[in-house]
Coordinates of N, CA and C in Angstrom, one line a residue:
M1 N -66.5 -21.4 251.1 CA -67.6 -22.3 251.0 C -68.8 -21.5 250.5
D2 N -69.4 -22.0 249.4 CA -70.5 -21.3 248.8 C -71.8 -21.9 249.3
N3 N -72.6 -21.1 250.1 CA -73.9 -21.5 250.7 C -75.0 -21.0 249.9
S4 N -74.9 -20.8 248.6 CA -75.9 -20.1 247.7 C -77.2 -20.9 247.6
S5 N -77.1 -22.2 247.8 CA -78.3 -23.1 247.6 C -79.5 -22.7 248.5
D6 N -79.2 -22.1 249.7 CA -80.3 -21.8 250.6 C -80.7 -20.3 250.5
K7 N -80.2 -19.6 249.5 CA -80.5 -18.2 249.4 C -81.6 -18.0 248.3
R8 N -82.4 -16.9 248.5 CA -83.4 -16.6 247.5 C -82.7 -15.8 246.3
V9 N -83.0 -16.2 245.1 CA -82.5 -15.5 244.0 C -83.5 -14.4 243.6
R10 N -83.0 -13.2 243.6 CA -83.8 -12.0 243.2 C -83.7 -11.7 241.8
I11 N -82.5 -11.8 241.2 CA -82.3 -11.5 239.8 C -81.5 -12.7 239.1
R12 N -82.0 -13.1 238.0 CA -81.3 -14.2 237.3 C -81.2 -13.8 235.8
A13 N -80.0 -13.7 235.3 CA -79.7 -13.5 233.9 C -79.4 -14.8 233.2
E14 N -80.0 -15.0 232.0 CA -79.8 -16.3 231.3 C -79.4 -15.9 229.8
N15 N -78.2 -16.3 229.5 CA -77.7 -16.2 228.1 C -77.9 -14.7 227.6
L16 N -77.5 -13.8 228.5 CA -77.7 -12.4 228.2 C -76.6 -11.8 227.3
S17 N -77.0 -11.4 226.2 CA -76.0 -10.7 225.3 C -76.6 -9.3 225.0
L18 N -75.7 -8.4 224.7 CA -76.1 -7.0 224.3 C -75.2 -6.5 223.3
F19 N -75.8 -5.9 222.3 CA -75.0 -5.3 221.2 C -75.3 -3.8 221.1
Y20 N -74.2 -3.0 220.8 CA -74.4 -1.7 220.3 C -74.1 -1.7 218.8
E21 N -75.1 -1.7 218.0 CA -75.0 -2.0 216.6 C -74.3 -3.3 216.4
E22 N -73.1 -3.3 215.8 CA -72.4 -4.6 215.6 C -71.5 -5.0 216.7
L23 N -71.2 -4.1 217.6 CA -70.3 -4.3 218.7 C -71.0 -5.1 219.8
Q24 N -70.5 -6.3 220.2 CA -71.0 -7.1 221.3 C -70.4 -6.7 222.6
A25 N -71.2 -6.1 223.5 CA -70.8 -5.6 224.8 C -70.9 -6.6 225.9
L26 N -71.9 -7.5 225.7 CA -72.1 -8.6 226.7 C -72.2 -9.9 225.9
K27 N -71.6 -11.0 226.4 CA -71.6 -12.3 225.7 C -72.1 -13.4 226.6
K28 N -73.4 -13.7 226.4 CA -74.1 -14.8 227.0 C -73.8 -15.0 228.5
V29 N -74.2 -13.9 229.2 CA -73.9 -13.9 230.6 C -75.0 -14.7 231.4
D30 N -74.6 -15.6 232.2 CA -75.5 -16.3 233.1 C -75.1 -16.0 234.6
I31 N -76.0 -15.5 235.4 CA -75.7 -15.1 236.7 C -76.9 -15.2 237.6
E32 N -76.7 -15.5 238.9 CA -77.8 -15.4 239.9 C -77.3 -14.4 240.9
I33 N -78.2 -13.5 241.3 CA -77.9 -12.5 242.3 C -78.9 -12.7 243.5
Y34 N -78.4 -12.8 244.7 CA -79.1 -13.2 245.8 C -79.6 -12.1 246.7
E35 N -80.8 -12.4 247.3 CA -81.4 -11.4 248.2 C -80.6 -11.0 249.4
N36 N -80.6 -9.7 249.8 CA -79.9 -9.2 251.0 C -78.5 -9.5 251.0
E37 N -77.9 -9.4 249.8 CA -76.4 -9.5 249.7 C -75.9 -8.3 248.8
I38 N -74.6 -8.0 248.9 CA -74.0 -7.1 248.0 C -73.2 -8.0 247.0
T39 N -73.5 -7.9 245.7 CA -72.8 -8.6 244.7 C -71.9 -7.5 244.0
A40 N -70.6 -7.7 244.0 CA -69.7 -6.7 243.4 C -69.3 -7.3 242.0
L41 N -69.2 -6.4 241.1 CA -68.8 -6.7 239.7 C -67.5 -5.9 239.5
I42 N -66.4 -6.6 239.2 CA -65.1 -6.0 238.9 C -64.6 -6.4 237.5
G43 N -63.6 -5.7 237.1 CA -63.0 -5.9 235.8 C -62.5 -4.6 235.2
P44 N -61.6 -4.7 234.2 CA -61.0 -3.5 233.6 C -62.1 -2.6 232.9
S45 N -61.7 -1.4 232.6 CA -62.6 -0.4 231.9 C -63.0 -1.0 230.6
G46 N -64.3 -0.8 230.3 CA -64.8 -1.3 229.0 C -65.1 -2.8 228.9
C47 N -65.2 -3.5 230.1 CA -65.3 -4.9 230.1 C -66.8 -5.4 230.1
G48 N -67.7 -4.4 230.2 CA -69.1 -4.8 230.2 C -69.9 -4.7 231.5
K49 N -69.1 -4.5 232.6 CA -69.8 -4.6 233.9 C -70.9 -3.5 234.1
S50 N -70.6 -2.2 233.6 CA -71.7 -1.2 233.8 C -72.8 -1.4 232.8
T51 N -72.5 -1.9 231.6 CA -73.5 -2.3 230.6 C -74.4 -3.4 231.2
F52 N -73.8 -4.4 231.9 CA -74.6 -5.4 232.5 C -75.5 -4.8 233.6
L53 N -74.9 -3.9 234.4 CA -75.7 -3.3 235.5 C -76.9 -2.6 234.9
R54 N -76.7 -1.8 233.8 CA -77.8 -1.1 233.2 C -78.9 -2.0 232.6
A55 N -78.4 -3.2 232.2 CA -79.4 -4.2 231.7 C -80.4 -4.7 232.7
L56 N -80.0 -4.6 234.0 CA -80.9 -5.1 235.1 C -82.1 -4.2 235.3
N57 N -82.1 -3.0 234.8 CA -83.4 -2.2 234.9 C -83.7 -1.5 233.6
R58 N -83.1 -2.1 232.5 CA -83.4 -1.7 231.1 C -83.0 -0.2 230.8
M59 N -82.0 0.3 231.5 CA -81.4 1.6 231.2 C -80.8 1.6 229.8
N60 N -80.4 0.5 229.3 CA -79.8 0.4 228.0 C -80.8 0.7 226.9
D61 N -82.1 0.6 227.3 CA -83.2 0.9 226.3 C -83.1 2.3 225.8
L62 N -82.5 3.2 226.6 CA -82.4 4.6 226.3 C -81.3 4.9 225.2
I63 N -80.5 3.8 224.9 CA -79.5 4.0 223.8 C -80.1 3.4 222.5
P64 N -80.3 4.2 221.5 CA -81.0 3.7 220.3 C -80.3 2.5 219.6
S65 N -79.0 2.4 219.7 CA -78.3 1.3 219.0 C -78.2 0.0 219.8
A66 N -78.7 0.1 221.1 CA -78.6 -1.1 221.9 C -79.6 -2.2 221.6
R67 N -79.2 -3.4 221.5 CA -80.1 -4.6 221.2 C -79.7 -5.7 222.2
T68 N -80.8 -6.2 222.9 CA -80.6 -7.2 224.0 C -81.1 -8.5 223.6
L69 N -80.4 -9.6 223.8 CA -80.8 -10.9 223.6 C -80.7 -11.7 224.9
G70 N -81.5 -12.8 225.1 CA -81.5 -13.5 226.3 C -82.6 -13.0 227.2
A71 N -82.4 -13.4 228.5 CA -83.5 -13.0 229.5 C -82.9 -12.5 230.8
V72 N -83.6 -11.6 231.5 CA -83.3 -11.2 232.8 C -84.6 -11.4 233.6
Y73 N -84.5 -12.1 234.7 CA -85.7 -12.4 235.5 C -85.5 -11.6 236.9
L74 N -86.5 -10.9 237.2 CA -86.7 -10.3 238.6 C -87.7 -11.1 239.3
D75 N -87.3 -11.9 240.2 CA -88.1 -13.0 240.7 C -88.5 -13.9 239.5
D76 N -89.8 -14.0 239.2 CA -90.2 -14.9 238.1 C -90.6 -14.1 236.9
T77 N -90.4 -12.8 236.9 CA -90.8 -12.0 235.7 C -89.6 -11.7 234.8
D78 N -89.8 -12.0 233.5 CA -88.8 -11.6 232.5 C -88.9 -10.1 232.3
I79 N -87.9 -9.3 232.7 CA -88.1 -7.9 232.6 C -88.1 -7.4 231.2
Y80 N -87.6 -8.2 230.2 CA -87.6 -7.8 228.8 C -88.9 -8.2 228.1
S81 N -89.9 -8.8 228.8 CA -91.2 -9.1 228.2 C -91.9 -7.8 227.8
P82 N -92.6 -7.8 226.7 CA -93.3 -6.6 226.2 C -94.4 -6.2 227.2
E83 N -94.8 -7.0 228.1 CA -95.9 -6.6 229.1 C -95.3 -5.9 230.3
V84 N -94.0 -5.8 230.4 CA -93.4 -5.2 231.6 C -93.5 -3.7 231.5
D85 N -94.0 -3.0 232.6 CA -94.0 -1.6 232.7 C -92.6 -1.1 233.1
V86 N -91.9 -0.5 232.3 CA -90.5 -0.1 232.5 C -90.4 0.9 233.7
V87 N -91.4 1.8 233.8 CA -91.4 2.8 234.9 C -91.5 2.0 236.2
L88 N -92.4 1.1 236.3 CA -92.5 0.3 237.6 C -91.3 -0.6 237.8
L89 N -90.7 -1.1 236.7 CA -89.5 -1.9 236.9 C -88.4 -1.0 237.5
R90 N -88.3 0.2 237.1 CA -87.2 1.1 237.6 C -87.5 1.6 239.0
K91 N -88.8 1.5 239.4 CA -89.1 1.7 240.8 C -88.7 0.6 241.7
R92 N -88.8 -0.7 241.2 CA -88.4 -1.8 241.9 C -86.9 -2.0 241.9
V93 N -86.3 -1.6 240.8 CA -84.8 -1.8 240.6 C -84.2 -0.4 240.4
G94 N -83.8 0.3 241.5 CA -83.3 1.6 241.4 C -81.8 1.7 241.1
M95 N -81.4 2.9 240.7 CA -80.0 3.0 240.3 C -79.3 4.2 240.8
V96 N -78.1 4.1 241.3 CA -77.2 5.2 241.8 C -76.1 5.2 240.8
F97 N -75.8 6.4 240.3 CA -74.8 6.6 239.2 C -73.5 7.0 239.8
Q98 N -72.5 7.0 238.9 CA -71.1 7.2 239.3 C -70.9 8.6 239.9
R99 N -71.4 9.6 239.3 CA -71.3 10.9 239.8 C -72.6 11.4 240.4
P100 N -72.6 12.1 241.5 CA -73.8 12.5 242.1 C -74.6 13.4 241.1
N101 N -75.9 13.1 241.0 CA -76.7 13.9 240.1 C -78.0 14.4 240.7
P102 N -77.9 15.2 241.8 CA -79.1 15.7 242.4 C -79.8 16.6 241.5
F103 N -81.1 16.7 241.6 CA -81.9 17.6 240.8 C -81.7 19.0 241.3
P104 N -81.8 20.0 240.5 CA -81.6 21.4 240.9 C -82.8 22.0 241.6
M105 N -83.0 21.4 242.8 CA -84.2 21.8 243.6 C -83.7 21.6 245.1
T106 N -84.7 21.8 246.0 CA -84.3 21.6 247.4 C -84.0 20.2 247.8
I107 N -83.3 20.0 248.9 CA -83.0 18.7 249.4 C -84.3 17.9 249.6
F108 N -85.3 18.6 250.2 CA -86.6 17.9 250.5 C -87.2 17.5 249.2
D109 N -87.3 18.4 248.2 CA -88.0 18.1 246.9 C -87.2 17.0 246.1
N110 N -85.9 16.9 246.3 CA -85.2 15.8 245.6 C -85.7 14.4 246.1
V111 N -85.9 14.3 247.4 CA -86.3 13.0 248.0 C -87.8 12.8 247.7
A112 N -88.6 13.9 247.8 CA -90.0 13.8 247.6 C -90.4 13.5 246.1
Y113 N -89.5 13.7 245.2 CA -89.8 13.7 243.8 C -90.4 12.4 243.4
G114 N -89.7 11.3 243.7 CA -90.2 10.0 243.3 C -91.6 9.6 243.9
P115 N -91.8 9.7 245.2 CA -93.1 9.4 245.8 C -94.2 10.3 245.1
R116 N -93.9 11.5 244.9 CA -94.9 12.4 244.2 C -95.2 11.8 242.8
M117 N -94.2 11.5 242.1 CA -94.4 10.9 240.7 C -95.2 9.7 240.7
H118 N -95.1 8.9 241.8 CA -95.9 7.7 241.9 C -97.2 7.9 242.6
G119 N -97.6 9.1 242.8 CA -99.0 9.4 243.2 C -99.2 9.7 244.6
I120 N -98.2 9.8 245.5 CA -98.4 10.2 246.9 C -98.6 11.7 247.0
R121 N -99.7 12.1 247.5 CA -100.0 13.6 247.6 C -100.1 14.1 249.1
D122 N -100.3 13.2 250.0 CA -100.5 13.6 251.4 C -99.2 14.2 252.0
R123 N -99.3 15.4 252.4 CA -98.2 16.2 252.9 C -97.5 15.5 254.1
G124 N -98.3 15.0 255.0 CA -97.7 14.3 256.2 C -96.9 13.1 255.8
R125 N -97.5 12.3 254.8 CA -96.9 11.1 254.4 C -95.6 11.4 253.6
I126 N -95.6 12.4 252.8 CA -94.3 12.9 252.1 C -93.2 13.2 253.1
E127 N -93.6 14.0 254.1 CA -92.6 14.4 255.1 C -92.0 13.2 255.8
E128 N -92.9 12.2 256.1 CA -92.5 11.0 256.8 C -91.5 10.2 255.9
I129 N -91.8 10.1 254.6 CA -90.9 9.4 253.7 C -89.6 10.1 253.6
V130 N -89.6 11.5 253.5 CA -88.3 12.2 253.4 C -87.5 12.0 254.6
E131 N -88.0 12.1 255.8 CA -87.2 11.9 257.0 C -86.7 10.5 257.1
N132 N -87.6 9.5 256.9 CA -87.1 8.1 257.1 C -86.1 7.8 256.1
T133 N -86.2 8.3 254.8 CA -85.3 7.9 253.8 C -84.0 8.6 254.0
L134 N -84.0 9.8 254.4 CA -82.7 10.5 254.7 C -82.0 9.8 255.9
K135 N -82.7 9.3 256.8 CA -82.1 8.5 257.9 C -81.5 7.3 257.4
S136 N -82.2 6.6 256.5 CA -81.7 5.3 255.9 C -80.4 5.6 255.1
A137 N -80.3 6.8 254.5 CA -79.1 7.1 253.7 C -78.1 7.8 254.6
A138 N -78.2 7.8 255.9 CA -77.2 8.3 256.8 C -77.0 9.8 256.6
L139 N -78.0 10.6 256.2 CA -77.8 12.0 255.9 C -78.7 12.9 256.8
W140 N -79.7 12.4 257.4 CA -80.7 13.2 258.1 C -80.0 14.1 259.1
D141 N -79.1 13.7 259.9 CA -78.5 14.5 261.0 C -77.8 15.7 260.4
E142 N -77.3 15.5 259.2 CA -76.5 16.6 258.5 C -77.4 17.6 257.8
V143 N -78.6 17.3 257.4 CA -79.4 18.2 256.6 C -80.8 18.5 257.2
R144 N -81.1 18.0 258.4 CA -82.4 18.2 258.9 C -82.8 19.6 259.0
D145 N -81.9 20.5 259.2 CA -82.2 22.0 259.3 C -82.0 22.7 258.0
K146 N -81.7 22.0 256.9 CA -81.4 22.6 255.6 C -82.3 22.0 254.5
L147 N -83.4 21.5 254.9 CA -84.2 20.8 253.9 C -84.7 21.7 252.8
R148 N -84.9 23.0 253.1 CA -85.4 23.9 252.1 C -84.2 24.6 251.3
K149 N -83.0 24.1 251.6 CA -81.8 24.7 250.9 C -81.6 23.8 249.6
S150 N -80.9 24.4 248.6 CA -80.6 23.7 247.4 C -79.7 22.5 247.6
A151 N -80.1 21.4 247.0 CA -79.2 20.2 247.0 C -77.9 20.5 246.4
M152 N -77.8 21.5 245.5 CA -76.5 21.8 244.9 C -75.5 22.4 245.9
D153 N -75.9 22.8 247.1 CA -75.0 23.4 248.1 C -74.4 22.3 248.9
L154 N -74.8 21.0 248.8 CA -74.2 20.0 249.6 C -72.8 19.6 249.0
S155 N -72.0 18.9 249.8 CA -70.7 18.4 249.4 C -71.0 17.2 248.4
G156 N -69.9 16.8 247.8 CA -70.0 15.7 246.8 C -70.5 14.4 247.5
G157 N -69.9 14.1 248.7 CA -70.4 12.9 249.4 C -71.8 13.0 249.9
Q158 N -72.2 14.2 250.3 CA -73.6 14.4 250.8 C -74.5 14.3 249.6
Q159 N -74.1 14.8 248.4 CA -75.0 14.7 247.2 C -75.2 13.3 246.8
Q160 N -74.1 12.5 247.0 CA -74.3 11.1 246.6 C -75.2 10.3 247.5
R161 N -75.1 10.6 248.8 CA -76.0 10.0 249.8 C -77.5 10.5 249.5
L162 N -77.6 11.8 249.1 CA -78.9 12.3 248.8 C -79.5 11.5 247.6
C163 N -78.6 11.2 246.6 CA -79.1 10.5 245.4 C -79.5 9.0 245.8
I164 N -78.8 8.5 246.8 CA -79.2 7.2 247.3 C -80.5 7.3 248.0
A165 N -80.7 8.3 248.8 CA -82.0 8.6 249.4 C -83.1 8.7 248.4
R166 N -82.9 9.4 247.3 CA -83.9 9.6 246.3 C -84.3 8.2 245.7
V167 N -83.3 7.3 245.5 CA -83.7 6.0 245.0 C -84.5 5.2 246.1
L168 N -84.1 5.3 247.4 CA -84.8 4.5 248.4 C -86.2 5.1 248.7
A169 N -86.4 6.3 248.3 CA -87.7 6.9 248.7 C -88.9 6.2 248.0
V170 N -88.7 5.6 246.8 CA -89.7 4.9 246.1 C -89.8 3.4 246.5
E171 N -89.1 3.0 247.6 CA -89.1 1.7 248.1 C -88.8 0.6 247.1
P172 N -87.6 0.6 246.6 CA -87.1 -0.4 245.6 C -86.9 -1.7 246.4
E173 N -86.7 -2.8 245.6 CA -86.3 -4.1 246.1 C -84.8 -4.3 245.9
V174 N -84.3 -3.8 244.8 CA -83.0 -3.9 244.4 C -82.3 -2.6 244.1
V175 N -81.1 -2.4 244.6 CA -80.4 -1.1 244.4 C -79.1 -1.4 243.6
L176 N -79.0 -0.8 242.4 CA -77.9 -0.9 241.5 C -77.0 0.3 241.8
M177 N -75.7 0.1 241.9 CA -74.7 1.1 242.2 C -73.6 1.1 241.2
D178 N -73.4 2.1 240.4 CA -72.4 2.1 239.4 C -71.2 3.0 239.8
E179 N -70.3 2.4 240.5 CA -69.1 3.1 241.0 C -69.5 4.3 241.8
P180 N -70.3 4.1 242.9 CA -70.9 5.2 243.6 C -70.0 6.1 244.4
A181 N -68.7 5.6 244.6 CA -67.8 6.4 245.4 C -66.6 6.8 244.6
S182 N -66.5 6.5 243.3 CA -65.3 6.8 242.5 C -65.0 8.3 242.4
A183 N -66.0 9.1 242.6 CA -65.7 10.6 242.4 C -65.5 11.3 243.8
L184 N -65.5 10.4 244.9 CA -65.5 11.0 246.2 C -64.1 10.9 246.9
D185 N -64.0 11.7 248.0 CA -62.8 11.6 248.8 C -62.8 10.4 249.7
P186 N -61.7 10.0 250.3 CA -61.7 8.8 251.1 C -62.7 8.7 252.3
I187 N -62.9 9.9 252.9 CA -63.9 9.9 254.1 C -65.3 9.7 253.6
S188 N -65.7 10.3 252.5 CA -67.0 10.2 251.9 C -67.1 8.7 251.4
T189 N -66.1 8.2 250.8 CA -66.1 6.8 250.3 C -66.4 5.8 251.4
F190 N -65.7 6.1 252.6 CA -66.0 5.2 253.7 C -67.4 5.3 254.2
K191 N -68.0 6.5 254.2 CA -69.4 6.6 254.6 C -70.3 5.9 253.6
I192 N -70.0 5.9 252.3 CA -70.9 5.2 251.3 C -70.7 3.7 251.5
E193 N -69.5 3.3 251.8 CA -69.3 1.8 252.0 C -70.1 1.4 253.3
E194 N -70.0 2.1 254.4 CA -70.8 1.8 255.6 C -72.3 1.7 255.2
L195 N -72.7 2.7 254.4 CA -74.1 2.7 254.1 C -74.5 1.5 253.3
M196 N -73.7 1.1 252.3 CA -74.0 -0.1 251.5 C -74.2 -1.3 252.4
V197 N -73.3 -1.5 253.4 CA -73.4 -2.6 254.3 C -74.7 -2.6 255.0
E198 N -75.1 -1.4 255.4 CA -76.4 -1.3 256.1 C -77.6 -1.6 255.2
L199 N -77.5 -1.1 253.9 CA -78.6 -1.3 253.0 C -78.9 -2.7 252.6
K200 N -77.9 -3.6 252.7 CA -78.1 -5.0 252.3 C -79.0 -5.7 253.2
E201 N -79.2 -5.2 254.4 CA -80.1 -5.8 255.4 C -81.6 -5.7 254.9
R202 N -81.8 -4.7 254.0 CA -83.2 -4.5 253.5 C -83.3 -4.6 252.0
Y203 N -82.2 -4.5 251.3 CA -82.3 -4.5 249.9 C -81.3 -5.5 249.3
T204 N -81.4 -5.8 248.0 CA -80.4 -6.6 247.3 C -79.6 -5.5 246.5
V205 N -78.3 -5.6 246.7 CA -77.4 -4.5 246.2 C -76.5 -5.1 245.1
V206 N -76.4 -4.5 244.0 CA -75.4 -4.9 242.9 C -74.5 -3.7 242.7
L207 N -73.2 -3.9 242.9 CA -72.2 -2.8 242.9 C -71.2 -3.1 241.8
V208 N -71.0 -2.1 240.9 CA -69.9 -2.1 240.0 C -68.8 -1.2 240.6
T209 N -67.6 -1.7 240.7 CA -66.5 -0.9 241.3 C -65.2 -1.3 240.6
H210 N -64.4 -0.2 240.4 CA -63.0 -0.4 240.0 C -62.1 -0.7 241.1
N211 N -62.6 -0.5 242.4 CA -61.8 -0.6 243.6 C -61.9 -2.0 244.1
M212 N -60.9 -2.8 243.9 CA -61.0 -4.2 244.4 C -61.0 -4.3 245.9
Y213 N -60.3 -3.3 246.6 CA -60.4 -3.3 248.0 C -61.8 -3.1 248.5
Q214 N -62.5 -2.2 247.8 CA -63.9 -1.9 248.1 C -64.7 -3.2 248.0
A215 N -64.6 -3.9 246.8 CA -65.3 -5.1 246.6 C -65.0 -6.1 247.7
S216 N -63.8 -6.3 248.1 CA -63.4 -7.3 249.1 C -64.0 -6.8 250.5
R217 N -64.1 -5.5 250.7 CA -64.6 -5.1 252.0 C -66.1 -5.2 252.2
V218 N -66.9 -5.0 251.2 CA -68.3 -4.8 251.4 C -69.1 -5.9 250.8
S219 N -68.6 -6.7 249.8 CA -69.5 -7.6 249.1 C -69.4 -9.1 249.7
Q220 N -70.5 -9.8 249.4 CA -70.6 -11.2 249.8 C -70.2 -12.1 248.6
R221 N -70.5 -11.6 247.4 CA -70.2 -12.3 246.2 C -69.5 -11.3 245.2
T222 N -68.6 -11.8 244.4 CA -67.9 -11.0 243.4 C -67.9 -11.7 242.1
G223 N -68.2 -11.0 241.0 CA -68.1 -11.5 239.7 C -67.1 -10.7 238.9
F224 N -66.3 -11.4 238.1 CA -65.2 -10.8 237.3 C -65.6 -10.8 235.8
F225 N -65.7 -9.6 235.2 CA -66.0 -9.4 233.8 C -64.8 -9.1 233.0
L226 N -64.7 -9.7 231.8 CA -63.6 -9.4 230.9 C -64.1 -9.5 229.5
S227 N -63.9 -8.4 228.7 CA -64.3 -8.4 227.3 C -65.8 -8.9 227.1
G228 N -66.7 -8.4 228.0 CA -68.1 -8.7 227.8 C -68.5 -10.1 228.4
E229 N -67.6 -10.8 228.9 CA -67.8 -12.2 229.4 C -67.8 -12.2 230.9
L230 N -68.7 -12.8 231.6 CA -68.6 -13.1 233.0 C -67.7 -14.3 233.2
V231 N -66.4 -14.0 233.6 CA -65.4 -15.1 233.6 C -65.7 -16.0 234.8
E232 N -66.0 -15.4 235.9 CA -66.4 -16.3 237.1 C -67.1 -15.4 238.1
I233 N -67.8 -16.1 239.0 CA -68.5 -15.5 240.1 C -68.5 -16.5 241.2
G234 N -68.3 -16.0 242.4 CA -68.4 -16.8 243.6 C -68.3 -16.0 244.9
D235 N -68.2 -16.7 246.0 CA -68.1 -15.9 247.3 C -66.8 -15.0 247.2
T236 N -67.0 -13.8 247.7 CA -65.9 -12.8 247.5 C -64.5 -13.3 248.0
E237 N -64.5 -14.0 249.1 CA -63.2 -14.5 249.7 C -62.6 -15.5 248.7
Q238 N -63.4 -16.4 248.2 CA -62.9 -17.4 247.2 C -62.4 -16.8 246.0
V239 N -63.1 -15.8 245.4 CA -62.7 -15.2 244.1 C -61.4 -14.4 244.3
F240 N -61.2 -13.8 245.5 CA -60.0 -13.0 245.7 C -58.8 -13.9 246.1
E241 N -59.1 -14.9 246.9 CA -58.0 -15.7 247.4 C -57.7 -17.0 246.6
R242 N -58.8 -17.6 246.0 CA -58.6 -18.9 245.3 C -59.5 -18.8 244.0
P243 N -59.2 -17.9 243.1 CA -60.0 -17.8 241.8 C -59.8 -19.0 241.0
V244 N -60.9 -19.4 240.3 CA -60.9 -20.6 239.5 C -60.2 -20.4 238.2
D245 N -60.4 -19.2 237.6 CA -59.9 -18.9 236.3 C -58.6 -18.1 236.4
S246 N -57.6 -18.5 235.6 CA -56.3 -17.8 235.7 C -56.4 -16.3 235.3
R247 N -57.4 -16.0 234.4 CA -57.6 -14.6 234.0 C -58.0 -13.7 235.2
T248 N -58.9 -14.3 236.1 CA -59.3 -13.6 237.3 C -58.1 -13.4 238.2
D249 N -57.3 -14.4 238.4 CA -56.1 -14.3 239.2 C -55.1 -13.3 238.7
D250 N -54.9 -13.2 237.3 CA -54.0 -12.2 236.7 C -54.5 -10.8 237.0
Y251 N -55.9 -10.6 236.9 CA -56.4 -9.3 237.1 C -56.3 -8.9 238.6
I252 N -56.6 -9.7 239.5 CA -56.6 -9.4 240.9 C -55.1 -9.2 241.4
R253 N -54.2 -9.9 240.8 CA -52.8 -9.7 241.2 C -52.1 -8.5 240.4
G254 N -52.9 -7.9 239.6 CA -52.4 -6.7 238.9 C -51.5 -7.0 237.7
R255 N -51.7 -8.2 237.1 CA -50.9 -8.5 236.0 C -51.4 -8.0 234.6
F256 N -52.7 -7.5 234.7 CA -53.2 -6.7 233.6 C -54.4 -5.9 234.1
G257 N -54.9 -4.9 233.2 CA -56.1 -4.2 233.6 C -55.8 -2.9 234.3

């Protein structure tokens, strides 16, 4: 049963297409993403799901050959409008990448980097943000006595939670996650999944994952991409158990991809 009508839409894409020169990577995608939910995006490699994710905070702008058509709204603002400040957009819509990418500096400075970049100078306030954010990322108890140590000394799973903390430190509204556990061991993956479930209480989360079990465990809604097209989206249980489109059913049952 889809109860979407009483939920607040945080992101809405309308007729969204994206080209890399002549190659069309996204084909007229229409989607609504709801507040305080995890929306998982699944599909085979190269199907457009990561490209779509990067379109939600204009990361594709960094690729010279990329050209975007259509609209993406964050609340009522078209993020592709010329008036939009892309730096502030990426503060509101943060991104966690597939592989942990901590900065080569201390654990403390990794988390403090964003708030400092956005003008916070008060030492006490910075320390408060670092502690609270590391707690939000379920990392504080493991690093509280190592804040002046290099972030590069952390394990892979710890580095990824640090990267999540770095995103949360600038108080985003939406958190994009591009296969955040694909490079991690099963125990670290479980911790990231637990963290995602906690984060949706305060943030809107969009997750790209190759792991269909992960999508079914953590998400409320799931969208299936194929060849740049959003084939279908609905409540996760419905998409996995009673998909509307036969292509979705074929993918979930392992008949291709």
